[in-house]
Amino acid sequence: MSQYFPGSSNFTIEGSTFNTVTYRNQNAKGSIIGGFERLQEYVAHGAFHDSAERFDPPKCHHNTRVAIINRITDWINGLNEDTREALIMWLYGAAGAGKSAIVQTIAEILDGQHFVLASFFFWRNDPQRGTAKLLVTTLAYQLAVKLPLVFRERLGQAFEKDPLINTRSLEAQFKALIREPLLELLHSGFPTNNHLVIIIDGLDECDDPKVQARIVDLSFELLRGRDIPLKILIASRPEIEISSSFDGKPFSTLARIALDNNYQSVEDIRHFLADKFNEIKTQHRLRSYIPIGWPAQDSLNTLVRKSSGQFIYASTVVKYVASAHHRPMHRLEVVLGIQLPKAGDNPFAELDALYRHILMGVEDVDLILQIIGFVILHPPYPFNSVAEIEDVLSLAPGDVELLMQNLGSLISVKNHPFDPEILTICILHASFKDYLLDQSRSKDFFLDSLKMHTHYAELYLAHMTEHPSFQSNSSLQPFKGTTPSILICLNFCVLTA
C-alpha cells in the first residue's frame, strides 16, 4: 500500500481495488518509443549543412574569401588574440553578399576536421526552415549523434520527463535539450578543450523578427556562464531586430565580421567570374563557337561593377550564361543590355525575387521609393544628403533613418566620408537601381524616371516659393541668404527643364 501513498503511515483502506497505470509512448504499430526516438520526429532534416535537400549548396569558389574564412576558423580555434574571448561571432552583410556560401564552406571545413558541429540553415520558402519551431530540436539531434552516449541519454530523459518539451518556449528547449545535456556530458569527464560549434545561417529568414532577436539573446544566455565548450556562429543580414539585439551585448563575448570591401570582395568576384567563364569556354556544348578572347575585358569590368561586391549578382549571371540550352555569347549580351531577352526570359529572376521579398517586408514603401528615387536620379552629393531629402519631402529629422532601418541589406545610411557632419544614403547594389527602373522586373515597385523628375520638380518649386527669400519683388533679392536646399532646388529645376 505504501507505494501508492509515499510518506504516509498508520492508515487503512478497506474494500477497494487499485489499478496501476504506466504511461509509455507508442507508435502506430504499438512498439515503445524512447525519448531520443521522439526527438527525431521534430528534426528539420533540410537544415543540416550536408542535407540532401540542400544539395548542391552555395559555397565559396576556390581561392576566394580566403581572408574571411581564415578569420572565422582562427576564432573557432582560438588563434586570434583579438577574438579569443568571444564565444559568439556575428557575420553580417548586405543581401547577396555571400554569407551562406561562407558559412557553408566553414561548415564543410569543420566537418572535415572532425569538429562536433550542429547547424541550422534558415530558408523562408521551407515550412520547416522558415520558422524557429524545430531549431533547438534539430541542433540537439545533431549534437547527440556526434557526442558520447551520455548526451543522448540526457536528451532522452528530457523527452520522457516532458513528452511535449518540443512545444515549450525556446528558452525551455535550449535549457533542457542543449545546456543541461552538455553540462551532464562535462560532468562525465568529457574534455573541455574540445570545442563544439553551432552554426545558424540566414537568421533574417526566420519568419518572426521578434523570434530572430530572441535567438540572439538565448545564444548569449546559453553561454553566459562560460561553463560549456561551445562557440556559436550566426550569419544574417543586418536587420533592425537582429542588429539591436547584438548591439546590446557585452563587447568581450562577441566578435563581429562585416562583409564589406575590407575583404576584397570585388577582386574575389572578378576571380570568380573569370574562372566561371573559362569553364563555359571549355565545357559548354557550343564551346567550339566561342572566341578565345570572350568575354571582353570591358564586359568583365561591367559585371564586376554591377556586382557592387555582392556575389549574388555574379552567380546569377553565371547560371544564366552557362545554360546548356542556349548560346553563352547571346546570353551575356542580354545581361549587358546589348540584346533584348526573349519573351518570358529574365536573366535576373533570382535577384528580382530577393529584391521583391525585401521590399514587401517594409512599411511605407511608397515614401521609401520616393526617397530612393532622389538617390537614383541625382548626382551622388549633395542630393543623397539625408537632411536635404527630409527638407524637400517635409519630413522630420530622423524620419529617413527610421524608414530605411529595415532596408539595411540594400541601403546604407551613414556619414559622408569627407564630411562626418553630413548623413547620406548609399545604395549597396548597383543592380537594385536597374531593377527599380525596369517595369517588367519591378512591377508595382517600378520607378518611372519621367514621372519622378516631374514630381520632384514640383516639390522643389513648392519648396522654393515657400522660402522667405523668394517673397520679395526684387530681381536680386531671391539669391541673398539662399540656403543650400534652395540652391539644390534651382539646380534641379534647370537640369530638368
mmCIF file with all atom_site columns, C-alpha atoms in Angstrom, residues 285-447:
data_model
loop_
_atom_site.group_PDB
_atom_site.id
_atom_site.type_symbol
_atom_site.label_atom_id
_atom_site.label_alt_id
_atom_site.label_comp_id
_atom_site.label_asym_id
_atom_site.label_entity_id
_atom_site.label_seq_id
_atom_site.pdbx_PDB_ins_code
_atom_site.Cartn_x
_atom_site.Cartn_y
_atom_site.Cartn_z
_atom_site.occupancy
_atom_site.B_iso_or_equiv
_atom_site.pdbx_formal_charge
_atom_site.auth_seq_id
_atom_site.auth_comp_id
_atom_site.auth_asym_id
_atom_site.auth_atom_id
_atom_site.pdbx_PDB_model_num
ATOM 1   C CA . ARG A 1 285 ? 28.363 22.098 -75.712 1.00 0.00 ? 285 ARG A CA 1
ATOM 2   C CA . LEU A 1 286 ? 28.858 25.106 -78.050 1.00 0.00 ? 286 LEU A CA 1
ATOM 3   C CA . ARG A 1 287 ? 32.409 25.779 -76.852 1.00 0.00 ? 287 ARG A CA 1
ATOM 4   C CA . SER A 1 288 ? 33.845 25.460 -80.374 1.00 0.00 ? 288 SER A CA 1
ATOM 5   C CA . TYR A 1 289 ? 31.864 28.561 -81.385 1.00 0.00 ? 289 TYR A CA 1
ATOM 6   C CA . ILE A 1 290 ? 33.115 30.722 -78.519 1.00 0.00 ? 290 ILE A CA 1
ATOM 7   C CA . PRO A 1 291 ? 36.065 33.036 -79.379 1.00 0.00 ? 291 PRO A CA 1
ATOM 8   C CA . ILE A 1 292 ? 39.243 32.715 -77.337 1.00 0.00 ? 292 ILE A CA 1
ATOM 9   C CA . GLY A 1 293 ? 39.039 36.334 -76.165 1.00 0.00 ? 293 GLY A CA 1
ATOM 10  C CA . TRP A 1 294 ? 35.463 36.036 -74.886 1.00 0.00 ? 294 TRP A CA 1
ATOM 11  C CA . PRO A 1 295 ? 34.300 37.786 -72.797 1.00 0.00 ? 295 PRO A CA 1
ATOM 12  C CA . ALA A 1 296 ? 35.939 41.132 -73.493 1.00 0.00 ? 296 ALA A CA 1
ATOM 13  C CA . GLN A 1 297 ? 37.681 42.808 -70.575 1.00 0.00 ? 297 GLN A CA 1
ATOM 14  C CA . ASP A 1 298 ? 35.192 45.690 -70.738 1.00 0.00 ? 298 ASP A CA 1
ATOM 15  C CA . SER A 1 299 ? 32.330 43.224 -70.334 1.00 0.00 ? 299 SER A CA 1
ATOM 16  C CA . LEU A 1 300 ? 34.010 41.616 -67.346 1.00 0.00 ? 300 LEU A CA 1
ATOM 17  C CA . ASN A 1 301 ? 34.615 45.045 -65.790 1.00 0.00 ? 301 ASN A CA 1
ATOM 18  C CA . THR A 1 302 ? 30.938 45.934 -66.247 1.00 0.00 ? 302 THR A CA 1
ATOM 19  C CA . LEU A 1 303 ? 29.820 42.742 -64.498 1.00 0.00 ? 303 LEU A CA 1
ATOM 20  C CA . VAL A 1 304 ? 32.225 43.342 -61.616 1.00 0.00 ? 304 VAL A CA 1
ATOM 21  C CA . ARG A 1 305 ? 30.989 46.919 -61.239 1.00 0.00 ? 305 ARG A CA 1
ATOM 22  C CA . LYS A 1 306 ? 27.328 45.900 -61.299 1.00 0.00 ? 306 LYS A CA 1
ATOM 23  C CA . SER A 1 307 ? 28.012 43.232 -58.683 1.00 0.00 ? 307 SER A CA 1
ATOM 24  C CA . SER A 1 308 ? 28.802 46.001 -56.160 1.00 0.00 ? 308 SER A CA 1
ATOM 25  C CA . GLY A 1 309 ? 30.764 43.494 -54.119 1.00 0.00 ? 309 GLY A CA 1
ATOM 26  C CA . GLN A 1 310 ? 27.733 41.173 -53.818 1.00 0.00 ? 310 GLN A CA 1
ATOM 27  C CA . PHE A 1 311 ? 28.214 37.609 -55.039 1.00 0.00 ? 311 PHE A CA 1
ATOM 28  C CA . ILE A 1 312 ? 24.540 37.001 -55.797 1.00 0.00 ? 312 ILE A CA 1
ATOM 29  C CA . TYR A 1 313 ? 24.687 39.174 -58.924 1.00 0.00 ? 313 TYR A CA 1
ATOM 30  C CA . ALA A 1 314 ? 27.779 37.402 -60.246 1.00 0.00 ? 314 ALA A CA 1
ATOM 31  C CA . SER A 1 315 ? 26.428 33.918 -59.529 1.00 0.00 ? 315 SER A CA 1
ATOM 32  C CA . THR A 1 316 ? 23.061 34.796 -61.118 1.00 0.00 ? 316 THR A CA 1
ATOM 33  C CA . VAL A 1 317 ? 24.825 35.966 -64.285 1.00 0.00 ? 317 VAL A CA 1
ATOM 34  C CA . VAL A 1 318 ? 26.949 32.813 -64.463 1.00 0.00 ? 318 VAL A CA 1
ATOM 35  C CA . LYS A 1 319 ? 23.943 30.487 -64.077 1.00 0.00 ? 319 LYS A CA 1
ATOM 36  C CA . TYR A 1 320 ? 22.110 32.333 -66.843 1.00 0.00 ? 320 TYR A CA 1
ATOM 37  C CA . VAL A 1 321 ? 25.011 32.489 -69.290 1.00 0.00 ? 321 VAL A CA 1
ATOM 38  C CA . ALA A 1 322 ? 26.099 28.874 -68.669 1.00 0.00 ? 322 ALA A CA 1
ATOM 39  C CA . SER A 1 323 ? 22.727 27.360 -69.640 1.00 0.00 ? 323 SER A CA 1
ATOM 40  C CA . ALA A 1 324 ? 23.352 24.267 -71.777 1.00 0.00 ? 324 ALA A CA 1
ATOM 41  C CA . HIS A 1 325 ? 20.256 25.049 -73.853 1.00 0.00 ? 325 HIS A CA 1
ATOM 42  C CA . HIS A 1 326 ? 21.345 28.486 -75.041 1.00 0.00 ? 326 HIS A CA 1
ATOM 43  C CA . ARG A 1 327 ? 24.237 30.321 -76.680 1.00 0.00 ? 327 ARG A CA 1
ATOM 44  C CA . PRO A 1 328 ? 26.539 31.778 -73.986 1.00 0.00 ? 328 PRO A CA 1
ATOM 45  C CA . MET A 1 329 ? 27.597 34.785 -76.081 1.00 0.00 ? 329 MET A CA 1
ATOM 46  C CA . HIS A 1 330 ? 23.993 35.766 -76.798 1.00 0.00 ? 330 HIS A CA 1
ATOM 47  C CA . ARG A 1 331 ? 23.005 35.369 -73.157 1.00 0.00 ? 331 ARG A CA 1
ATOM 48  C CA . LEU A 1 332 ? 25.884 37.541 -71.976 1.00 0.00 ? 332 LEU A CA 1
ATOM 49  C CA . GLU A 1 333 ? 24.748 40.242 -74.411 1.00 0.00 ? 333 GLU A CA 1
ATOM 50  C CA . VAL A 1 334 ? 21.262 40.028 -72.863 1.00 0.00 ? 334 VAL A CA 1
ATOM 51  C CA . VAL A 1 335 ? 22.783 40.529 -69.405 1.00 0.00 ? 335 VAL A CA 1
ATOM 52  C CA . LEU A 1 336 ? 24.779 43.520 -70.646 1.00 0.00 ? 336 LEU A CA 1
ATOM 53  C CA . GLY A 1 337 ? 21.713 45.037 -72.320 1.00 0.00 ? 337 GLY A CA 1
ATOM 54  C CA . ILE A 1 338 ? 23.125 44.676 -75.837 1.00 0.00 ? 338 ILE A CA 1
ATOM 55  C CA . GLN A 1 339 ? 20.383 42.217 -76.839 1.00 0.00 ? 339 GLN A CA 1
ATOM 56  C CA . LEU A 1 340 ? 16.783 42.041 -75.668 1.00 0.00 ? 340 LEU A CA 1
ATOM 57  C CA . PRO A 1 341 ? 15.703 38.870 -73.844 1.00 0.00 ? 341 PRO A CA 1
ATOM 58  C CA . LYS A 1 342 ? 13.075 36.635 -75.402 1.00 0.00 ? 342 LYS A CA 1
ATOM 59  C CA . ALA A 1 343 ? 9.523  36.903 -74.085 1.00 0.00 ? 343 ALA A CA 1
ATOM 60  C CA . GLY A 1 344 ? 9.318  35.394 -70.614 1.00 0.00 ? 344 GLY A CA 1
ATOM 61  C CA . ASP A 1 345 ? 13.091 35.199 -70.256 1.00 0.00 ? 345 ASP A CA 1
ATOM 62  C CA . ASN A 1 346 ? 14.513 37.058 -67.257 1.00 0.00 ? 346 ASN A CA 1
ATOM 63  C CA . PRO A 1 347 ? 18.238 36.659 -66.574 1.00 0.00 ? 347 PRO A CA 1
ATOM 64  C CA . PHE A 1 348 ? 17.805 38.202 -63.124 1.00 0.00 ? 348 PHE A CA 1
ATOM 65  C CA . ALA A 1 349 ? 14.788 36.232 -61.879 1.00 0.00 ? 349 ALA A CA 1
ATOM 66  C CA . GLU A 1 350 ? 16.576 35.056 -58.721 1.00 0.00 ? 350 GLU A CA 1
ATOM 67  C CA . LEU A 1 351 ? 17.832 38.550 -57.938 1.00 0.00 ? 351 LEU A CA 1
ATOM 68  C CA . ASP A 1 352 ? 14.424 40.110 -58.603 1.00 0.00 ? 352 ASP A CA 1
ATOM 69  C CA . ALA A 1 353 ? 12.741 37.661 -56.224 1.00 0.00 ? 353 ALA A CA 1
ATOM 70  C CA . LEU A 1 354 ? 15.168 38.720 -53.495 1.00 0.00 ? 354 LEU A CA 1
ATOM 71  C CA . TYR A 1 355 ? 14.561 42.449 -54.053 1.00 0.00 ? 355 TYR A CA 1
ATOM 72  C CA . ARG A 1 356 ? 10.800 41.932 -54.125 1.00 0.00 ? 356 ARG A CA 1
ATOM 73  C CA . HIS A 1 357 ? 10.844 39.919 -50.898 1.00 0.00 ? 357 HIS A CA 1
ATOM 74  C CA . ILE A 1 358 ? 12.778 42.658 -49.086 1.00 0.00 ? 358 ILE A CA 1
ATOM 75  C CA . LEU A 1 359 ? 10.564 45.500 -50.353 1.00 0.00 ? 359 LEU A CA 1
ATOM 76  C CA . MET A 1 360 ? 7.373  43.631 -49.444 1.00 0.00 ? 360 MET A CA 1
ATOM 77  C CA . GLY A 1 361 ? 8.568  43.399 -45.854 1.00 0.00 ? 361 GLY A CA 1
ATOM 78  C CA . VAL A 1 362 ? 8.785  47.159 -45.217 1.00 0.00 ? 362 VAL A CA 1
ATOM 79  C CA . GLU A 1 363 ? 6.165  49.716 -44.219 1.00 0.00 ? 363 GLU A CA 1
ATOM 80  C CA . ASP A 1 364 ? 5.534  52.999 -46.071 1.00 0.00 ? 364 ASP A CA 1
ATOM 81  C CA . VAL A 1 365 ? 7.029  51.539 -49.230 1.00 0.00 ? 365 VAL A CA 1
ATOM 82  C CA . ASP A 1 366 ? 5.707  54.399 -51.422 1.00 0.00 ? 366 ASP A CA 1
ATOM 83  C CA . LEU A 1 367 ? 7.530  57.002 -49.336 1.00 0.00 ? 367 LEU A CA 1
ATOM 84  C CA . ILE A 1 368 ? 10.629 54.808 -49.241 1.00 0.00 ? 368 ILE A CA 1
ATOM 85  C CA . LEU A 1 369 ? 10.597 54.584 -53.047 1.00 0.00 ? 369 LEU A CA 1
ATOM 86  C CA . GLN A 1 370 ? 10.351 58.386 -53.233 1.00 0.00 ? 370 GLN A CA 1
ATOM 87  C CA . ILE A 1 371 ? 13.483 58.667 -51.118 1.00 0.00 ? 371 ILE A CA 1
ATOM 88  C CA . ILE A 1 372 ? 15.327 56.041 -53.154 1.00 0.00 ? 372 ILE A CA 1
ATOM 89  C CA . GLY A 1 373 ? 14.265 57.915 -56.289 1.00 0.00 ? 373 GLY A CA 1
ATOM 90  C CA . PHE A 1 374 ? 16.144 61.005 -55.066 1.00 0.00 ? 374 PHE A CA 1
ATOM 91  C CA . VAL A 1 375 ? 19.288 58.944 -54.703 1.00 0.00 ? 375 VAL A CA 1
ATOM 92  C CA . ILE A 1 376 ? 18.920 57.223 -58.082 1.00 0.00 ? 376 ILE A CA 1
ATOM 93  C CA . LEU A 1 377 ? 18.094 60.301 -60.175 1.00 0.00 ? 377 LEU A CA 1
ATOM 94  C CA . HIS A 1 378 ? 20.592 62.755 -58.746 1.00 0.00 ? 378 HIS A CA 1
ATOM 95  C CA . PRO A 1 379 ? 24.372 63.042 -58.573 1.00 0.00 ? 379 PRO A CA 1
ATOM 96  C CA . PRO A 1 380 ? 25.961 61.418 -55.524 1.00 0.00 ? 380 PRO A CA 1
ATOM 97  C CA . TYR A 1 381 ? 26.244 64.610 -53.485 1.00 0.00 ? 381 TYR A CA 1
ATOM 98  C CA . PRO A 1 382 ? 24.541 66.622 -52.094 1.00 0.00 ? 382 PRO A CA 1
ATOM 99  C CA . PHE A 1 383 ? 21.288 65.070 -53.310 1.00 0.00 ? 383 PHE A CA 1
ATOM 100 C CA . ASN A 1 384 ? 21.800 61.938 -51.213 1.00 0.00 ? 384 ASN A CA 1
ATOM 101 C CA . SER A 1 385 ? 22.124 64.074 -48.097 1.00 0.00 ? 385 SER A CA 1
ATOM 102 C CA . VAL A 1 386 ? 19.555 62.825 -45.599 1.00 0.00 ? 386 VAL A CA 1
ATOM 103 C CA . ALA A 1 387 ? 18.918 66.341 -44.272 1.00 0.00 ? 387 ALA A CA 1
ATOM 104 C CA . GLU A 1 388 ? 18.221 67.737 -47.762 1.00 0.00 ? 388 GLU A CA 1
ATOM 105 C CA . ILE A 1 389 ? 15.845 64.891 -48.622 1.00 0.00 ? 389 ILE A CA 1
ATOM 106 C CA . GLU A 1 390 ? 13.970 65.358 -45.351 1.00 0.00 ? 390 GLU A CA 1
ATOM 107 C CA . ASP A 1 391 ? 13.792 69.091 -46.016 1.00 0.00 ? 391 ASP A CA 1
ATOM 108 C CA . VAL A 1 392 ? 12.336 68.783 -49.520 1.00 0.00 ? 392 VAL A CA 1
ATOM 109 C CA . LEU A 1 393 ? 9.896  65.995 -48.587 1.00 0.00 ? 393 LEU A CA 1
ATOM 110 C CA . SER A 1 394 ? 8.814  67.880 -45.431 1.00 0.00 ? 394 SER A CA 1
ATOM 111 C CA . LEU A 1 395 ? 9.913  65.022 -43.188 1.00 0.00 ? 395 LEU A CA 1
ATOM 112 C CA . ALA A 1 396 ? 11.003 65.408 -39.591 1.00 0.00 ? 396 ALA A CA 1
ATOM 113 C CA . PRO A 1 397 ? 14.718 64.967 -38.801 1.00 0.00 ? 397 PRO A CA 1
ATOM 114 C CA . GLY A 1 398 ? 15.406 61.276 -38.292 1.00 0.00 ? 398 GLY A CA 1
ATOM 115 C CA . ASP A 1 399 ? 12.478 60.062 -40.418 1.00 0.00 ? 399 ASP A CA 1
ATOM 116 C CA . VAL A 1 400 ? 14.714 58.794 -43.227 1.00 0.00 ? 400 VAL A CA 1
ATOM 117 C CA . GLU A 1 401 ? 16.773 56.687 -40.832 1.00 0.00 ? 401 GLU A CA 1
ATOM 118 C CA . LEU A 1 402 ? 13.615 55.177 -39.340 1.00 0.00 ? 402 LEU A CA 1
ATOM 119 C CA . LEU A 1 403 ? 12.130 54.440 -42.746 1.00 0.00 ? 403 LEU A CA 1
ATOM 120 C CA . MET A 1 404 ? 15.311 52.797 -44.004 1.00 0.00 ? 404 MET A CA 1
ATOM 121 C CA . GLN A 1 405 ? 16.051 50.690 -40.932 1.00 0.00 ? 405 GLN A CA 1
ATOM 122 C CA . ASN A 1 406 ? 14.540 47.529 -42.462 1.00 0.00 ? 406 ASN A CA 1
ATOM 123 C CA . LEU A 1 407 ? 16.377 48.022 -45.749 1.00 0.00 ? 407 LEU A CA 1
ATOM 124 C CA . GLY A 1 408 ? 19.853 47.688 -44.276 1.00 0.00 ? 408 GLY A CA 1
ATOM 125 C CA . SER A 1 409 ? 20.642 44.854 -46.677 1.00 0.00 ? 409 SER A CA 1
ATOM 126 C CA . LEU A 1 410 ? 20.074 47.137 -49.707 1.00 0.00 ? 410 LEU A CA 1
ATOM 127 C CA . ILE A 1 411 ? 20.502 50.709 -48.459 1.00 0.00 ? 411 ILE A CA 1
ATOM 128 C CA . SER A 1 412 ? 23.172 52.160 -46.199 1.00 0.00 ? 412 SER A CA 1
ATOM 129 C CA . VAL A 1 413 ? 22.584 55.330 -44.173 1.00 0.00 ? 413 VAL A CA 1
ATOM 130 C CA . LYS A 1 414 ? 25.974 56.549 -42.993 1.00 0.00 ? 414 LYS A CA 1
ATOM 131 C CA . ASN A 1 415 ? 28.184 59.596 -42.507 1.00 0.00 ? 415 ASN A CA 1
ATOM 132 C CA . HIS A 1 416 ? 29.691 61.175 -45.608 1.00 0.00 ? 416 HIS A CA 1
ATOM 133 C CA . PRO A 1 417 ? 33.343 60.032 -45.963 1.00 0.00 ? 417 PRO A CA 1
ATOM 134 C CA . PHE A 1 418 ? 34.628 63.600 -46.359 1.00 0.00 ? 418 PHE A CA 1
ATOM 135 C CA . ASP A 1 419 ? 32.227 65.349 -44.003 1.00 0.00 ? 419 ASP A CA 1
ATOM 136 C CA . PRO A 1 420 ? 31.182 63.354 -40.896 1.00 0.00 ? 420 PRO A CA 1
ATOM 137 C CA . GLU A 1 421 ? 28.603 66.030 -40.088 1.00 0.00 ? 421 GLU A CA 1
ATOM 138 C CA . ILE A 1 422 ? 26.527 65.001 -43.112 1.00 0.00 ? 422 ILE A CA 1
ATOM 139 C CA . LEU A 1 423 ? 24.425 61.838 -43.130 1.00 0.00 ? 423 LEU A CA 1
ATOM 140 C CA . THR A 1 424 ? 23.989 60.285 -46.573 1.00 0.00 ? 424 THR A CA 1
ATOM 141 C CA . ILE A 1 425 ? 22.141 57.425 -48.259 1.00 0.00 ? 425 ILE A CA 1
ATOM 142 C CA . CYS A 1 426 ? 24.031 54.877 -50.337 1.00 0.00 ? 426 CYS A CA 1
ATOM 143 C CA . ILE A 1 427 ? 22.536 52.095 -52.483 1.00 0.00 ? 427 ILE A CA 1
ATOM 144 C CA . LEU A 1 428 ? 24.581 48.945 -51.873 1.00 0.00 ? 428 LEU A CA 1
ATOM 145 C CA . HIS A 1 429 ? 23.557 47.112 -55.067 1.00 0.00 ? 429 HIS A CA 1
ATOM 146 C CA . ALA A 1 430 ? 24.042 48.765 -58.455 1.00 0.00 ? 430 ALA A CA 1
ATOM 147 C CA . SER A 1 431 ? 21.625 46.169 -59.850 1.00 0.00 ? 431 SER A CA 1
ATOM 148 C CA . PHE A 1 432 ? 18.917 47.377 -57.445 1.00 0.00 ? 432 PHE A CA 1
ATOM 149 C CA . LYS A 1 433 ? 18.711 50.598 -59.460 1.00 0.00 ? 433 LYS A CA 1
ATOM 150 C CA . ASP A 1 434 ? 18.317 48.591 -62.691 1.00 0.00 ? 434 ASP A CA 1
ATOM 151 C CA . TYR A 1 435 ? 15.552 46.575 -61.058 1.00 0.00 ? 435 TYR A CA 1
ATOM 152 C CA . LEU A 1 436 ? 13.563 49.606 -59.912 1.00 0.00 ? 436 LEU A CA 1
ATOM 153 C CA . LEU A 1 437 ? 13.833 51.389 -63.273 1.00 0.00 ? 437 LEU A CA 1
ATOM 154 C CA . ASP A 1 438 ? 12.656 48.351 -65.292 1.00 0.00 ? 438 ASP A CA 1
ATOM 155 C CA . GLN A 1 439 ? 8.878  47.933 -65.019 1.00 0.00 ? 439 GLN A CA 1
ATOM 156 C CA . SER A 1 440 ? 8.962  44.391 -66.420 1.00 0.00 ? 440 SER A CA 1
ATOM 157 C CA . ARG A 1 441 ? 11.106 43.371 -63.446 1.00 0.00 ? 441 ARG A CA 1
ATOM 158 C CA . SER A 1 442 ? 9.935  45.515 -60.539 1.00 0.00 ? 442 SER A CA 1
ATOM 159 C CA . LYS A 1 443 ? 6.200  45.548 -61.380 1.00 0.00 ? 443 LYS A CA 1
ATOM 160 C CA . ASP A 1 444 ? 4.407  47.618 -58.697 1.00 0.00 ? 444 ASP A CA 1
ATOM 161 C CA . PHE A 1 445 ? 7.735  48.854 -57.285 1.00 0.00 ? 445 PHE A CA 1
ATOM 162 C CA . PHE A 1 446 ? 8.633  50.459 -60.632 1.00 0.00 ? 446 PHE A CA 1
ATOM 163 C CA . LEU A 1 447 ? 10.126 53.960 -60.524 1.00 0.00 ? 447 LEU A CA 1
#
